[in-house]
Amino acid sequence: MTHTPTAPAQHYLDVPGQPRRVRITCPRCNYPHTYAAPRYRTSNTATQVCGITGQLITITGLERTA
């Protein structure tokens, strides 16, 4: 079993009429990525796939609004 690297949520992008998104700096490739971050969630972490390497990363520090 391999360790999934974590990345803290840096800031949110709120655009009217679009889903909320969060920006992170990827721990796998060190490039910025933007992922969907639903406003209503039950956990402050999410697992996503790096768009460049195709490997899993865990986003931490997401706002919890459940």
mmCIF file of C-alpha atoms in Angstrom:
data_model
loop_
_atom_site.group_PDB
_atom_site.id
_atom_site.type_symbol
_atom_site.label_atom_id
_atom_site.label_comp_id
_atom_site.label_asym_id
_atom_site.label_seq_id
_atom_site.Cartn_x
_atom_site.Cartn_y
_atom_site.Cartn_z
ATOM 1 C CA MET A 1 0.000 0.000 0.000
ATOM 2 C CA THR A 2 1.386 3.402 -0.943
ATOM 3 C CA HIS A 3 0.993 6.679 0.900
ATOM 4 C CA THR A 4 -1.297 9.258 -0.729
ATOM 5 C CA PRO A 5 0.273 12.722 -0.426
ATOM 6 C CA THR A 6 -1.840 15.535 0.998
ATOM 7 C CA ALA A 7 -2.290 19.130 -0.110
ATOM 8 C CA PRO A 8 -4.014 21.854 1.922
ATOM 9 C CA ALA A 9 -6.855 23.834 0.353
ATOM 10 C CA GLN A 10 -5.416 27.258 -0.485
ATOM 11 C CA HIS A 11 -8.406 29.334 -1.529
ATOM 12 C CA TYR A 12 -11.851 29.021 -3.010
ATOM 13 C CA LEU A 13 -13.052 30.268 -6.382
ATOM 14 C CA ASP A 14 -16.677 31.375 -6.246
ATOM 15 C CA VAL A 15 -18.119 32.285 -9.637
ATOM 16 C CA PRO A 16 -21.851 33.045 -9.851
ATOM 17 C CA GLY A 17 -23.739 30.274 -11.622
ATOM 18 C CA GLN A 18 -20.879 27.758 -11.327
ATOM 19 C CA PRO A 19 -20.036 25.143 -8.689
ATOM 20 C CA ARG A 20 -17.595 26.181 -5.979
ATOM 21 C CA ARG A 21 -13.987 25.213 -6.693
ATOM 22 C CA VAL A 22 -10.847 24.987 -4.552
ATOM 23 C CA ARG A 23 -7.268 25.648 -5.638
ATOM 24 C CA ILE A 24 -4.307 23.600 -4.401
ATOM 25 C CA THR A 25 -0.647 23.151 -5.279
ATOM 26 C CA CYS A 26 -0.223 19.496 -6.209
ATOM 27 C CA PRO A 27 2.236 17.549 -4.033
ATOM 28 C CA ARG A 28 2.907 15.152 -6.942
ATOM 29 C CA CYS A 29 3.821 17.611 -9.730
ATOM 30 C CA ASN A 30 4.021 20.990 -7.882
ATOM 31 C CA TYR A 31 1.598 22.656 -10.310
ATOM 32 C CA PRO A 32 -1.599 24.431 -9.232
ATOM 33 C CA HIS A 33 -4.826 22.460 -9.750
ATOM 34 C CA THR A 34 -8.458 23.449 -9.306
ATOM 35 C CA TYR A 35 -11.076 20.922 -8.185
ATOM 36 C CA ALA A 36 -14.794 20.985 -7.431
ATOM 37 C CA ALA A 37 -15.481 21.656 -3.741
ATOM 38 C CA PRO A 38 -19.173 21.247 -2.958
ATOM 39 C CA ARG A 39 -20.466 23.699 -0.367
ATOM 40 C CA TYR A 40 -22.230 20.972 1.608
ATOM 41 C CA ARG A 41 -19.903 18.189 2.662
ATOM 42 C CA THR A 42 -19.552 15.801 5.580
ATOM 43 C CA SER A 43 -15.744 15.606 5.598
ATOM 44 C CA ASN A 44 -12.944 18.182 5.500
ATOM 45 C CA THR A 45 -10.881 16.001 3.132
ATOM 46 C CA ALA A 46 -11.358 14.837 -0.467
ATOM 47 C CA THR A 47 -9.417 12.490 -2.747
ATOM 48 C CA GLN A 48 -8.740 13.644 -6.307
ATOM 49 C CA VAL A 49 -6.551 12.563 -9.228
ATOM 50 C CA CYS A 50 -3.605 14.711 -10.358
ATOM 51 C CA GLY A 51 -4.344 15.848 -13.901
ATOM 52 C CA ILE A 52 -0.695 15.521 -14.942
ATOM 53 C CA THR A 53 0.549 12.333 -13.251
ATOM 54 C CA GLY A 54 -2.804 10.544 -12.944
ATOM 55 C CA GLN A 55 -2.063 9.573 -9.331
ATOM 56 C CA LEU A 56 -4.208 10.151 -6.238
ATOM 57 C CA ILE A 57 -3.820 13.131 -3.909
ATOM 58 C CA THR A 58 -5.780 14.038 -0.775
ATOM 59 C CA ILE A 59 -7.008 17.612 -0.258
ATOM 60 C CA THR A 60 -7.226 18.657 3.383
ATOM 61 C CA GLY A 61 -8.667 21.665 5.180
ATOM 62 C CA LEU A 62 -11.885 21.910 3.180
ATOM 63 C CA GLU A 63 -14.704 23.855 4.808
ATOM 64 C CA ARG A 64 -17.287 21.557 6.361
ATOM 65 C CA THR A 65 -20.865 22.765 6.094
ATOM 66 C CA ALA A 66 -22.967 19.660 6.698
#
